[in-house]
Short mmCIF file of C-alpha atoms in Angstrom, two decimals:
data_model
loop_
_atom_site.label_atom_id
_atom_site.label_comp_id
_atom_site.label_asym_id
_atom_site.label_seq_id
_atom_site.Cartn_x
_atom_site.Cartn_y
_atom_site.Cartn_z
CA UNK A 1 36.16 173.01 6.33
CA UNK A 2 37.63 176.49 6.82
CA UNK A 3 36.96 178.78 9.76
CA UNK A 4 36.94 182.59 9.80
CA UNK A 5 36.69 184.38 13.17
CA UNK A 6 36.57 188.10 13.93
CA UNK A 7 34.93 190.20 16.70
CA UNK A 8 31.16 190.15 16.80
CA UNK A 9 31.07 193.94 16.45
CA UNK A 10 33.45 196.53 15.03
CA UNK A 11 32.85 200.23 15.67
CA UNK A 12 34.99 202.64 13.66
CA UNK A 13 35.30 206.27 12.72
CA UNK A 14 35.64 209.52 14.65
CA UNK A 15 34.37 209.27 18.25
CA UNK A 16 33.66 205.54 17.95
CA UNK A 17 34.40 205.20 21.67
CA UNK A 18 30.92 206.59 22.31
CA UNK A 19 29.80 202.97 21.85
CA UNK A 20 30.87 202.45 25.47
CA UNK A 21 27.74 204.29 26.62
CA UNK A 22 25.77 201.30 25.30
CA UNK A 23 27.80 198.54 26.96
CA UNK A 24 25.88 196.14 29.16
CA UNK A 25 27.49 195.10 32.44
CA UNK A 26 28.08 196.14 36.03
CA UNK A 27 31.86 196.39 36.51
CA UNK A 28 34.64 197.14 34.02
CA UNK A 29 38.41 196.94 34.33
CA UNK A 30 40.32 199.25 31.96
CA UNK A 31 43.80 198.03 31.02
CA UNK A 32 46.30 200.44 29.48
CA UNK A 33 50.02 201.11 29.22
CA UNK A 34 50.87 204.65 28.19
CA UNK A 35 50.48 207.44 30.73
CA UNK A 36 49.76 209.66 27.74
CA UNK A 37 46.25 208.22 27.64
CA UNK A 38 45.77 209.43 31.20
CA UNK A 39 47.28 212.87 30.56
CA UNK A 40 45.29 213.34 27.35
CA UNK A 41 42.04 212.58 29.14
CA UNK A 42 41.29 209.43 27.15
CA UNK A 43 40.97 207.23 30.24
CA UNK A 44 38.70 209.80 31.90
CA UNK A 45 36.54 209.84 28.77
CA UNK A 46 36.21 206.04 28.89
CA UNK A 47 35.26 206.23 32.57
CA UNK A 48 32.63 208.89 31.79
CA UNK A 49 31.14 206.79 29.01
CA UNK A 50 30.94 203.81 31.36
CA UNK A 51 29.22 205.92 34.03
CA UNK A 52 26.55 206.77 31.47
CA UNK A 53 26.09 203.02 31.00
CA UNK A 54 25.83 202.63 34.81
CA UNK A 55 29.03 200.60 34.93
CA UNK A 56 31.50 200.90 37.79
CA UNK A 57 35.10 200.96 36.59
CA UNK A 58 38.69 200.81 37.76
CA UNK A 59 42.02 200.70 35.95
CA UNK A 60 45.17 198.63 35.61
CA UNK A 61 48.01 200.71 34.17
CA UNK A 62 51.68 200.48 33.35
CA UNK A 63 51.68 197.65 30.83
CA UNK A 64 55.16 197.76 29.33
CA UNK A 65 56.43 197.24 25.80
CA UNK A 66 56.68 193.48 25.29
CA UNK A 67 54.30 192.76 28.20
CA UNK A 68 55.71 190.48 30.85
CA UNK A 69 54.49 187.38 32.61
CA UNK A 70 54.71 189.35 35.88
CA UNK A 71 52.45 192.10 34.53
CA UNK A 72 49.92 189.56 33.28
CA UNK A 73 49.83 187.82 36.66
CA UNK A 74 49.38 191.15 38.44
CA UNK A 75 46.53 192.12 36.13
CA UNK A 76 44.82 188.74 36.50
CA UNK A 77 45.09 189.10 40.29
CA UNK A 78 43.39 192.49 40.14
CA UNK A 79 40.64 191.03 37.96
CA UNK A 80 40.07 188.21 40.44
CA UNK A 81 39.76 190.79 43.22
CA UNK A 82 37.55 193.29 41.33
CA UNK A 83 35.49 190.68 39.43
CA UNK A 84 34.67 192.69 36.29
CA UNK A 85 32.17 191.43 33.75
CA UNK A 86 33.65 193.76 31.12
CA UNK A 87 37.36 194.07 30.31
CA UNK A 88 38.43 197.06 28.22
CA UNK A 89 41.95 197.13 26.79
CA UNK A 90 43.19 200.33 25.16
CA UNK A 91 46.48 201.10 23.47
CA UNK A 92 48.78 199.44 20.99
CA UNK A 93 49.61 195.78 20.76
CA UNK A 94 51.26 195.49 24.16
CA UNK A 95 48.39 196.48 26.51
CA UNK A 96 45.79 194.66 24.42
CA UNK A 97 47.92 191.51 24.28
CA UNK A 98 48.53 191.73 28.02
CA UNK A 99 44.84 192.21 28.74
CA UNK A 100 43.96 189.16 26.62
CA UNK A 101 46.32 187.04 28.72
CA UNK A 102 45.02 188.58 31.98
CA UNK A 103 41.51 187.73 30.81
CA UNK A 104 42.55 184.13 30.19
CA UNK A 105 43.98 183.70 33.69
CA UNK A 106 41.02 185.54 35.23
CA UNK A 107 38.66 183.09 33.58
CA UNK A 108 40.93 180.12 34.35
CA UNK A 109 43.22 180.90 37.33
CA UNK A 110 44.84 177.46 37.35
CA UNK A 111 45.81 177.50 33.69
CA UNK A 112 49.54 177.84 32.92
CA UNK A 113 51.58 179.61 30.27
CA UNK A 114 53.00 176.26 29.24
CA UNK A 115 49.47 175.08 28.46
CA UNK A 116 48.49 178.40 26.88
CA UNK A 117 51.21 178.29 24.21
CA UNK A 118 49.82 175.10 22.70
CA UNK A 119 48.09 176.50 19.58
CA UNK A 120 44.30 176.63 19.73
CA UNK A 121 44.19 174.80 23.04
CA UNK A 122 42.48 177.28 25.35
CA UNK A 123 39.42 176.39 27.40
CA UNK A 124 36.09 178.16 26.93
CA UNK A 125 36.14 181.88 27.71
CA UNK A 126 33.46 184.46 28.52
CA UNK A 127 32.11 182.70 31.59
CA UNK A 128 33.10 185.76 33.66
CA UNK A 129 33.63 188.68 31.28
CA UNK A 130 33.50 189.91 27.71
CA UNK A 131 36.41 191.71 26.10
CA UNK A 132 36.49 195.09 24.35
CA UNK A 133 39.65 196.26 22.57
CA UNK A 134 40.36 199.87 21.58
CA UNK A 135 43.36 200.38 19.32
CA UNK A 136 45.42 203.57 19.49
CA UNK A 137 48.04 202.55 16.92
CA UNK A 138 47.71 201.50 13.30
CA UNK A 139 49.66 198.29 12.93
CA UNK A 140 49.29 195.31 15.22
CA UNK A 141 45.51 194.93 14.76
CA UNK A 142 45.42 192.90 17.96
CA UNK A 143 41.95 194.36 18.50
CA UNK A 144 40.65 191.84 15.96
CA UNK A 145 43.10 188.95 16.27
CA UNK A 146 43.22 185.68 18.15
CA UNK A 147 46.82 186.20 19.29
CA UNK A 148 48.77 187.55 22.25
CA UNK A 149 52.51 187.51 22.86
CA UNK A 150 53.80 187.62 26.44
CA UNK A 151 57.48 187.68 27.48
CA UNK A 152 59.20 186.20 30.51
CA UNK A 153 61.95 188.79 30.93
CA UNK A 154 63.89 186.60 33.35
CA UNK A 155 64.22 183.64 31.00
CA UNK A 156 63.81 185.68 27.75
CA UNK A 157 61.13 183.20 26.68
CA UNK A 158 58.28 184.58 24.58
CA UNK A 159 54.88 182.94 24.99
CA UNK A 160 52.85 183.29 21.77
CA UNK A 161 49.24 182.46 22.62
CA UNK A 162 46.98 181.67 19.68
CA UNK A 163 43.35 180.71 20.05
CA UNK A 164 40.08 181.97 18.58
CA UNK A 165 38.77 182.26 22.15
CA UNK A 166 41.07 185.27 22.55
CA UNK A 167 39.41 187.21 19.72
CA UNK A 168 37.80 190.29 21.32
CA UNK A 169 34.02 190.51 21.44
CA UNK A 170 34.07 194.16 20.33
CA UNK A 171 36.77 196.14 18.53
CA UNK A 172 36.73 199.94 18.52
CA UNK A 173 38.68 201.96 15.97
CA UNK A 174 38.24 205.54 17.11
CA UNK A 175 40.10 207.43 14.42
CA UNK A 176 40.55 210.52 16.61
CA UNK A 177 42.95 208.50 18.76
CA UNK A 178 45.62 208.25 16.05
CA UNK A 179 45.82 211.92 15.16
CA UNK A 180 48.86 212.55 17.38
CA UNK A 181 50.84 209.38 16.76
CA UNK A 182 54.61 210.05 16.61
CA UNK A 183 56.04 209.79 13.09
CA UNK A 184 58.28 206.86 13.98
CA UNK A 185 55.27 204.95 15.25
CA UNK A 186 53.27 205.81 12.11
CA UNK A 187 56.11 204.41 10.00
CA UNK A 188 56.78 201.26 12.01
CA UNK A 189 53.17 200.27 12.56
CA UNK A 190 52.27 201.05 8.96
CA UNK A 191 54.97 198.74 7.64
CA UNK A 192 53.87 196.13 10.16
CA UNK A 193 50.35 196.32 8.74
CA UNK A 194 51.66 196.00 5.18
CA UNK A 195 53.63 192.92 6.22
CA UNK A 196 50.52 191.42 7.83
CA UNK A 197 48.54 191.83 4.63
CA UNK A 198 51.25 190.54 2.29
CA UNK A 199 52.08 187.53 4.44
CA UNK A 200 48.41 186.66 4.83
CA UNK A 201 47.86 186.92 1.08
CA UNK A 202 50.56 184.36 0.26
CA UNK A 203 50.01 182.15 3.31
CA UNK A 204 49.55 178.46 2.58
CA UNK A 205 46.23 178.57 4.47
CA UNK A 206 44.87 181.71 2.80
CA UNK A 207 41.29 181.60 1.56
CA UNK A 208 38.99 183.87 -0.49
CA UNK A 209 37.78 185.75 2.60
CA UNK A 210 41.26 186.47 3.92
CA UNK A 211 42.43 187.29 0.38
CA UNK A 212 39.78 189.98 -0.03
CA UNK A 213 40.68 191.68 3.23
CA UNK A 214 44.43 191.43 2.64
CA UNK A 215 44.27 192.86 -0.88
CA UNK A 216 42.12 195.81 0.15
CA UNK A 217 44.50 196.50 3.04
CA UNK A 218 47.50 196.44 0.69
CA UNK A 219 45.81 198.88 -1.69
CA UNK A 220 44.97 201.28 1.14
CA UNK A 221 48.38 201.10 2.79
CA UNK A 222 50.17 201.66 -0.51
CA UNK A 223 47.96 204.68 -1.08
CA UNK A 224 48.02 206.24 2.38
CA UNK A 225 51.13 205.30 4.39
CA UNK A 226 53.43 208.07 3.13
CA UNK A 227 50.79 210.79 3.43
CA UNK A 228 49.93 209.50 6.90
CA UNK A 229 53.61 209.80 7.83
CA UNK A 230 53.54 213.37 6.50
CA UNK A 231 50.67 214.30 8.86
CA UNK A 232 47.75 214.09 6.43
CA UNK A 233 44.94 213.31 8.89
CA UNK A 234 42.63 211.78 6.31
CA UNK A 235 45.39 209.39 5.30
CA UNK A 236 46.22 208.59 8.92
CA UNK A 237 42.62 207.67 9.66
CA UNK A 238 42.44 205.53 6.53
CA UNK A 239 45.58 203.71 7.70
CA UNK A 240 43.80 202.92 10.96
CA UNK A 241 41.08 201.16 8.98
CA UNK A 242 43.57 199.47 6.64
CA UNK A 243 45.58 197.90 9.44
CA UNK A 244 42.36 196.49 10.84
CA UNK A 245 41.52 194.81 7.53
CA UNK A 246 45.01 193.33 7.48
CA UNK A 247 44.49 192.10 11.03
CA UNK A 248 41.26 190.31 10.24
CA UNK A 249 43.04 188.64 7.35
CA UNK A 250 46.17 187.46 9.14
CA UNK A 251 44.31 186.38 12.25
CA UNK A 252 42.75 183.72 10.06
CA UNK A 253 45.39 183.13 7.37
CA UNK A 254 48.31 183.47 9.83
CA UNK A 255 51.70 184.89 8.74
CA UNK A 256 55.11 183.85 7.41
CA UNK A 257 58.87 184.05 7.82
CA UNK A 258 59.04 187.85 8.07
CA UNK A 259 57.25 187.63 11.39
CA UNK A 260 59.23 184.57 12.40
CA UNK A 261 62.40 186.62 11.95
CA UNK A 262 61.00 189.67 13.74
CA UNK A 263 59.71 187.58 16.65
CA UNK A 264 63.10 185.98 17.24
CA UNK A 265 65.34 189.00 16.69
CA UNK A 266 63.41 192.06 17.86
CA UNK A 267 64.16 191.96 21.56
CA UNK A 268 67.66 190.53 21.11
CA UNK A 269 68.76 193.22 18.66
CA UNK A 270 66.54 195.92 20.21
CA UNK A 271 64.74 196.62 16.94
CA UNK A 272 61.08 197.74 16.95
CA UNK A 273 58.79 195.05 15.56
CA UNK A 274 57.41 197.00 12.61
CA UNK A 275 60.82 198.29 11.63
CA UNK A 276 62.21 194.76 11.71
CA UNK A 277 59.38 193.62 9.44
CA UNK A 278 60.16 196.44 7.02
CA UNK A 279 63.80 195.32 6.83
CA UNK A 280 63.01 191.62 6.37
CA UNK A 281 60.04 191.89 4.00
CA UNK A 282 61.73 192.55 0.61
CA UNK A 283 64.07 189.55 0.84
CA UNK A 284 61.30 187.32 2.15
CA UNK A 285 59.33 188.13 -1.00
CA UNK A 286 62.34 187.27 -3.17
CA UNK A 287 62.79 184.01 -1.26
CA UNK A 288 59.11 183.06 -1.39
CA UNK A 289 58.76 183.93 -5.07
CA UNK A 290 60.71 180.76 -5.89
CA UNK A 291 57.40 179.08 -5.06
CA UNK A 292 55.21 179.19 -8.17
CA UNK A 293 51.93 180.01 -6.40
CA UNK A 294 53.51 182.65 -4.19
CA UNK A 295 55.09 184.29 -7.24
CA UNK A 296 51.69 184.39 -8.94
CA UNK A 297 50.14 186.01 -5.89
CA UNK A 298 52.88 188.61 -5.48
CA UNK A 299 52.42 189.46 -9.17
CA UNK A 300 48.69 189.91 -8.55
CA UNK A 301 49.48 192.35 -5.76
CA UNK A 302 51.88 194.29 -7.97
CA UNK A 303 49.29 194.63 -10.71
CA UNK A 304 46.59 195.66 -8.24
CA UNK A 305 48.68 198.60 -7.04
CA UNK A 306 49.50 199.58 -10.65
CA UNK A 307 53.10 198.43 -10.79
CA UNK A 308 54.55 197.55 -14.18
CA UNK A 309 56.20 194.37 -15.45
CA UNK A 310 56.20 192.20 -18.55
CA UNK A 311 56.03 188.96 -16.60
CA UNK A 312 55.65 187.62 -13.07
CA UNK A 313 59.36 187.91 -12.29
CA UNK A 314 59.39 191.59 -13.24
CA UNK A 315 56.22 192.23 -11.27
CA UNK A 316 57.68 190.60 -8.16
CA UNK A 317 60.79 192.75 -8.48
CA UNK A 318 58.61 195.84 -8.93
CA UNK A 319 56.78 194.95 -5.71
CA UNK A 320 60.07 194.54 -3.84
CA UNK A 321 61.26 197.92 -5.12
CA UNK A 322 57.96 199.53 -4.17
CA UNK A 323 58.34 198.30 -0.58
CA UNK A 324 61.87 199.68 -0.46
CA UNK A 325 60.54 203.00 -1.79
CA UNK A 326 57.81 203.15 0.86
CA UNK A 327 60.36 202.23 3.52
CA UNK A 328 62.64 205.06 2.43
CA UNK A 329 59.77 207.57 2.28
CA UNK A 330 58.86 206.92 5.91
CA UNK A 331 62.48 207.22 7.07
CA UNK A 332 63.09 203.55 7.82
CA UNK A 333 66.72 202.46 7.25
CA UNK A 334 67.66 199.90 4.64
CA UNK A 335 69.61 197.53 6.91
CA UNK A 336 70.08 196.41 10.49
CA UNK A 337 73.59 197.86 10.32
CA UNK A 338 72.25 201.26 9.27
CA UNK A 339 69.73 201.13 12.11
CA UNK A 340 72.59 200.74 14.56
CA UNK A 341 72.83 197.02 15.32
CA UNK A 342 76.49 196.18 15.95
CA UNK A 343 78.20 193.35 14.12
CA UNK A 344 79.32 191.90 17.44
CA UNK A 345 75.76 191.66 18.76
CA UNK A 346 74.44 190.35 15.45
CA UNK A 347 77.13 187.70 15.01
CA UNK A 348 76.81 186.51 18.60
CA UNK A 349 73.10 185.79 18.13
CA UNK A 350 72.85 184.88 14.45
CA UNK A 351 72.77 181.10 14.79
CA UNK A 352 70.21 181.04 17.58
CA UNK A 353 67.99 183.63 15.86
CA UNK A 354 68.00 181.60 12.65
CA UNK A 355 67.23 178.31 14.38
CA UNK A 356 64.42 179.68 16.51
CA UNK A 357 62.93 181.64 13.58
CA UNK A 358 62.66 178.41 11.57
CA UNK A 359 60.86 176.87 14.54
CA UNK A 360 58.49 179.84 14.97
CA UNK A 361 54.84 178.89 14.30
CA UNK A 362 54.58 181.52 11.55
CA UNK A 363 57.14 179.62 9.47
CA UNK A 364 54.69 176.74 9.11
CA UNK A 365 52.26 178.88 7.09
CA UNK A 366 54.95 180.48 4.93
CA UNK A 367 54.43 179.51 1.26
CA UNK A 368 57.97 178.13 0.92
CA UNK A 369 59.71 175.86 3.43
CA UNK A 370 62.94 177.21 4.90
CA UNK A 371 65.91 175.65 6.67
CA UNK A 372 68.36 177.05 9.21
CA UNK A 373 71.05 177.93 6.67
CA UNK A 374 68.60 179.78 4.41
CA UNK A 375 67.19 181.66 7.40
CA UNK A 376 70.70 182.57 8.49
CA UNK A 377 71.42 183.99 5.04
CA UNK A 378 68.22 186.06 5.16
CA UNK A 379 69.36 187.59 8.44
CA UNK A 380 72.83 188.32 7.05
CA UNK A 381 71.33 190.01 3.98
CA UNK A 382 69.11 192.14 6.22
CA UNK A 383 72.09 193.14 8.33
CA UNK A 384 74.06 194.28 5.29
CA UNK A 385 71.16 195.61 3.22
CA UNK A 386 71.73 193.12 0.40
CA UNK A 387 69.27 191.33 -1.88
CA UNK A 388 69.24 187.53 -1.71
CA UNK A 389 69.28 185.13 -4.61
CA UNK A 390 68.41 181.63 -3.38
#
């Protein structure tokens, strides 16, 4: 038996936040990170919508990039004091991830992070509050996923929490919110979304439902990412929808070694998550294409986006080259070295990054098994900007 879980409701398009005037409840806590949302009047707009729904609201702000255990505990404490029956998280992946974890510890104050990281092990949620997620970036798709990643900055331990109970009740994709995204964020989150869709499509637990969403996302991202980067607002709004489709796919089909590598190297090498994915993705495709079924699926993708090749090997290579072309067209470098990672930092952490990436949960759903030495060679190739052949 296969399960497929997404939010009960998805509201999307221009001014989709107006849905908040229809929310049922008495008290709402709004969780956000960027002060830009306050300066731009977005938080005030949310508060006004909630007033129209006769809901009292307060805020928790300052969620940092790579949200911390300390921030989650502080947010859960505020929830326990305010006792909201609606939690609204707005922003990119960090504030929404943080709010999911706050929600967990609000519902279950005695639960621990050590218990939470056991996959699909969370207790029943929604006894105190329902969860609404509003995405302001076009990549992570955490507004529709069952995941949250929290970091203990003292121990440098990341806590990946995965459970369908964390899937938001309502996801809002207000396409007006992405109009002013910085170009670097458009590029990084767009390549993150493409990685989500491609990894979900070749995952060893993919299914026809996740396949449909992933393939449509790939088509849209291939069509719109460069124009979105070049400030075409129609394209940027289409990318916001595309990343959501990719999110619904990978939340159920999970991911692969590209994300394993990004998870274990991003903070150490100080490389943004989406940019890291863009650097690791081409070689991961070459590595995975040694698996017969993965090669067939990559070839399907290549044909669907009108790439040319006389056989599956040529189609896979065409797909790899297309990703490199997209990467170049959105000003993402071709190697970790070019990005600015020093050889000293890379070499000092290579062995541990490779070992922990193999152990990352995403590696278990990759279509081809990988060992420490192979993972190490993938990292080295990404540092130098080389293509692998193993």
